[in-house]
Coordinates of C-alpha atoms and ligand atoms in Angstrom, one line a residue:
M1 CA 123.5 94.0 102.1
A2 CA 124.5 93.9 105.7
T3 CA 123.3 91.2 108.0
V4 CA 121.1 92.6 110.8
L5 CA 120.3 89.3 112.6
D6 CA 122.4 86.2 112.4
V7 CA 120.9 83.2 114.1
Q8 CA 123.4 80.3 114.4
D9 CA 122.5 76.8 115.0
I10 CA 119.9 77.3 117.8
G11 CA 118.2 74.5 119.6
I12 CA 115.7 74.1 122.4
S13 CA 113.9 71.2 124.1
F14 CA 110.9 71.0 126.5
G15 CA 111.5 67.8 128.3
N16 CA 111.8 65.1 125.6
N17 CA 110.3 67.3 123.0
H18 CA 113.2 68.6 120.9
V19 CA 111.3 71.4 119.3
L20 CA 114.3 73.1 117.6
K21 CA 117.3 71.0 116.8
S22 CA 119.4 73.2 114.7
L23 CA 117.9 76.3 113.2
S24 CA 120.0 79.0 111.5
L25 CA 119.0 82.1 109.5
E26 CA 120.3 85.4 108.3
L27 CA 118.2 88.5 108.1
K28 CA 119.5 91.3 105.9
E29 CA 118.9 95.1 106.1
S30 CA 115.4 96.1 105.0
E31 CA 114.6 92.5 104.1
V32 CA 111.3 90.7 104.7
L33 CA 112.0 87.1 105.4
G34 CA 108.9 84.9 105.5
V35 CA 108.9 81.8 107.7
I36 CA 106.6 78.9 107.0
G37 CA 106.3 75.4 108.4
P38 CA 103.6 73.1 109.8
N39 CA 101.7 73.7 113.0
G40 CA 104.0 72.9 115.9
A41 CA 107.2 73.3 113.8
G42 CA 108.6 75.8 116.4
K43 CA 108.0 79.1 114.6
T44 CA 106.6 80.9 117.6
V45 CA 109.2 79.3 119.8
M46 CA 111.9 80.7 117.5
L47 CA 110.4 84.2 117.9
N48 CA 110.3 83.7 121.6
I49 CA 114.0 82.8 121.5
L50 CA 114.8 85.9 119.3
T51 CA 113.0 88.3 121.7
G52 CA 114.5 86.6 124.8
I53 CA 111.3 85.1 126.3
M54 CA 112.9 81.7 125.9
R55 CA 116.6 80.8 126.2
P56 CA 118.1 78.4 123.6
T57 CA 119.9 75.3 124.9
K58 CA 122.5 75.8 122.1
G59 CA 123.5 78.2 119.5
Q60 CA 123.8 82.0 119.4
I61 CA 122.1 85.1 118.1
L62 CA 124.0 88.0 116.7
F63 CA 122.3 91.4 116.3
Q64 CA 124.3 93.8 114.2
G65 CA 127.3 91.7 115.0
E66 CA 126.8 91.7 118.8
N67 CA 126.1 88.5 120.6
I68 CA 122.7 89.1 122.3
T69 CA 121.9 85.4 123.3
N70 CA 122.0 86.2 127.0
L71 CA 120.3 89.6 127.0
S72 CA 116.9 90.1 128.6
T73 CA 113.8 90.9 126.6
T74 CA 113.9 94.6 127.7
E75 CA 117.5 95.0 126.6
R76 CA 116.7 93.4 123.2
C77 CA 113.7 95.6 122.7
R78 CA 115.8 98.7 123.5
K79 CA 118.4 97.5 121.0
G80 CA 115.7 97.5 118.4
I81 CA 114.0 94.1 118.2
G82 CA 110.3 94.4 118.3
R83 CA 107.5 91.9 117.8
T84 CA 103.8 91.2 117.5
F85 CA 101.9 88.4 119.2
Q86 CA 100.1 85.6 117.4
V87 CA 97.0 86.5 119.5
P88 CA 96.9 90.4 119.7
R89 CA 97.1 91.6 123.2
P90 CA 96.5 95.3 123.4
F91 CA 95.7 96.9 126.8
E92 CA 92.0 96.7 126.3
K93 CA 91.0 99.4 128.7
M94 CA 93.4 101.9 127.2
T95 CA 92.8 103.9 124.0
V96 CA 94.5 103.2 120.7
F97 CA 96.6 106.3 121.3
E98 CA 97.6 105.3 124.8
N99 CA 98.5 101.8 123.6
I100 CA 101.0 103.2 121.1
L101 CA 102.2 105.8 123.6
V102 CA 103.2 103.0 126.0
G103 CA 105.3 101.3 123.3
S104 CA 107.0 104.6 122.5
V105 CA 107.7 105.6 126.2
Y106 CA 108.9 102.2 127.4
G107 CA 110.3 100.7 124.3
D108 CA 112.1 103.7 122.9
R109 CA 112.7 105.7 126.2
K110 CA 111.2 108.8 124.7
S111 CA 110.0 111.7 126.8
E112 CA 106.2 111.8 127.0
K113 CA 106.2 114.9 124.6
E114 CA 108.3 113.2 122.0
A115 CA 106.3 110.0 122.4
R116 CA 103.1 111.8 121.7
V117 CA 104.4 113.2 118.4
K118 CA 105.7 109.8 117.5
A119 CA 102.4 108.0 118.4
L120 CA 100.4 110.5 116.2
E121 CA 102.8 109.7 113.2
I122 CA 102.4 106.0 113.8
M123 CA 98.6 106.1 114.0
E124 CA 98.6 107.9 110.6
L125 CA 100.9 105.1 109.2
I126 CA 98.7 102.3 110.4
G127 CA 95.5 104.0 109.5
L128 CA 94.0 104.3 113.0
T129 CA 94.0 108.2 113.4
E130 CA 90.2 108.3 113.3
K131 CA 90.0 105.7 116.1
K132 CA 92.6 107.4 118.3
G133 CA 90.3 107.7 121.3
W134 CA 88.7 104.2 121.0
F135 CA 89.3 101.7 123.7
A136 CA 91.5 98.9 122.2
G137 CA 89.1 96.3 123.5
K138 CA 86.4 97.7 121.2
L139 CA 88.4 97.2 118.0
G140 CA 87.7 94.6 115.4
L141 CA 90.3 92.0 114.4
L142 CA 91.9 94.0 111.5
D143 CA 92.2 97.1 113.7
R144 CA 93.7 95.0 116.5
K145 CA 96.3 93.7 114.1
R146 CA 97.0 97.3 112.9
L147 CA 97.4 98.4 116.5
E148 CA 99.7 95.4 117.2
I149 CA 101.9 96.5 114.3
G150 CA 101.7 100.1 115.6
R151 CA 102.7 99.2 119.1
A152 CA 105.7 97.2 117.7
L153 CA 106.7 100.2 115.6
A154 CA 106.5 102.5 118.5
S155 CA 109.6 101.0 120.1
N156 CA 111.5 102.3 117.1
P157 CA 112.8 98.8 116.0
K158 CA 115.4 97.9 113.5
V159 CA 114.0 94.4 113.3
L160 CA 110.3 93.5 113.6
L161 CA 109.1 90.0 114.2
F162 CA 105.5 89.3 113.0
D163 CA 103.7 86.2 114.2
E164 CA 100.7 85.5 112.0
V165 CA 99.5 89.1 111.6
A166 CA 97.3 88.0 108.6
G167 CA 95.7 85.0 110.3
G168 CA 91.9 85.0 110.4
L169 CA 91.5 88.0 108.1
T170 CA 89.5 88.3 104.8
E171 CA 91.3 88.6 101.5
S172 CA 91.0 92.3 101.3
E173 CA 92.1 92.7 104.9
V174 CA 95.2 90.6 104.0
S175 CA 96.0 93.1 101.3
D176 CA 95.8 95.8 103.9
I177 CA 98.3 93.9 106.0
L178 CA 100.6 93.4 102.9
G179 CA 100.5 97.2 102.4
M180 CA 101.5 97.8 106.0
V181 CA 104.4 95.4 105.9
R182 CA 105.6 97.1 102.8
M183 CA 105.4 100.4 104.6
V184 CA 107.4 99.0 107.5
K185 CA 110.1 97.8 105.0
E186 CA 110.2 101.2 103.4
Q187 CA 111.1 102.6 106.8
G188 CA 114.3 100.6 106.6
I189 CA 113.1 98.0 109.1
S190 CA 113.9 94.3 108.6
V191 CA 111.1 91.9 109.1
I192 CA 110.8 88.2 110.0
W193 CA 107.2 87.3 109.1
I194 CA 105.7 84.0 110.2
E195 CA 102.5 83.2 108.3
H196 CA 100.3 80.3 107.1
V197 CA 98.5 82.6 104.5
L198 CA 100.7 81.7 101.6
K199 CA 99.5 84.7 99.5
T200 CA 101.4 87.0 102.0
M201 CA 104.5 84.9 101.7
R202 CA 104.4 85.0 97.9
E203 CA 103.6 88.7 97.6
G204 CA 105.0 90.2 100.7
T205 CA 108.5 88.7 101.3
D206 CA 112.0 88.9 99.7
R207 CA 112.9 85.3 100.8
V208 CA 111.0 82.5 102.5
L209 CA 112.4 80.0 105.0
C210 CA 110.6 76.8 105.6
I211 CA 111.3 75.0 108.9
A212 CA 110.2 71.6 110.0
E213 CA 111.2 69.1 112.6
G214 CA 113.4 71.6 114.2
R215 CA 115.5 72.4 111.2
N216 CA 115.8 74.6 108.2
V217 CA 114.3 72.8 105.2
I218 CA 114.9 75.3 102.5
C219 CA 115.3 79.1 102.1
G220 CA 115.2 81.2 99.0
I221 CA 113.1 83.1 96.5
P222 CA 109.4 82.8 97.6
E223 CA 108.0 81.3 94.4
E224 CA 110.9 78.8 94.2
V225 CA 110.5 77.7 97.8
M226 CA 106.8 77.4 97.5
R227 CA 107.1 75.2 94.5
S228 CA 110.0 73.1 95.8
K229 CA 109.8 69.4 96.4
E230 CA 111.2 70.0 100.0
V231 CA 108.2 72.2 100.9
H232 CA 105.8 69.9 99.1
D233 CA 107.1 67.0 101.2
V234 CA 106.8 68.9 104.4
Y235 CA 103.2 69.6 103.8
L236 CA 102.6 66.2 102.4
G237 CA 99.0 65.8 101.4
A238 CA 98.0 69.0 103.1
D239 CA 96.0 71.5 100.9
E240 CA 98.5 74.3 100.0
E241 CA 96.2 77.2 100.8
Ligands
ATP1 N1 106.4 76.9 126.9 C1 106.3 75.7 126.4 N2 106.5 74.6 127.1 C2 106.5 73.3 126.5 N3 106.4 73.1 125.2 C3 106.2 74.2 124.4 C4 106.2 75.5 124.9 N4 106.0 76.4 123.9 C5 105.9 75.6 122.8 N5 106.0 74.3 123.1 C6 106.0 73.2 122.1 O1 106.8 73.5 121.1 C7 106.3 73.1 119.8 C8 106.3 74.2 118.8 O2 105.4 75.1 119.1 P1 105.2 76.5 118.4 O3 104.1 77.3 119.1 O4 106.5 77.2 118.2 O5 104.7 76.0 116.9 P2 104.4 76.9 115.7 O6 105.3 76.5 114.6 O7 104.3 78.4 116.0 O8 102.9 76.4 115.3 P3 101.6 77.2 114.7 O9 101.8 77.3 113.3 O10 100.5 76.3 115.1 O11 101.5 78.6 115.4 C9 105.0 72.5 120.1 O12 105.1 71.1 120.2 C10 104.6 73.0 121.5 O13 103.8 72.1 122.2
MG2 MG1 102.9 79.8 116.1

């Protein structure tokens, strides 16, 4: 399968804090790549580098073969890199429908008419059709996460970056999220999915990458990575779930 995103040897420091020292990964077409690692390992920083919010001090990022390391966030979004935020940030005073519309108009440069059609389709996919007219600020946590995924989908991405979309949810809500990620994959979108909820990594990914101390620790088949000595050592003493 073709490589969609090729991250080569990226590094970043904040003062003396060398958060990423040398991180590399390859994301294939329609692949869900899970990313695990202890708190503070640099997972969110990695996403910020991929979307262009932060610039790496070394290394490069190729998107479909093109070097995008120096492109702005808007340029990357328009090329097809979408994301969700660890803490969902919908426009609270706008409706569910309007929130998705914004993603579609700004992220995908659709005309308003096309964007409306697309937004209706997306609401159906994420199961929020019945709450179309609700203010986003009134939504519960699961629905906010759904909306977050919907907003990311609205920009018509080729790659989606999920930062802890399952965090803080109940087990049945987590199953809901698993179903949504499956749906995203079926649309031919590749996903990088950061998550501490290990059930999602076991059941919802094709491969899992573990990062710690600014480097790749191990990457491979979820079950094997989860059971590896390397991952065990990283979480030394920490309760797995
Ligand atoms: N803007 C910033 N300025 C300075 N330091 C930062 C900044 N953003 C992140 N860091 C530091 O980078 C390190 C990695 O943070 P990051 O948020 O990427 O961790 P994480 O792996 O996502 O953790 P978690 O699992 O808790 O979400 C931390 O030490 C953090 O303090
Ligand atoms: Mg994080």
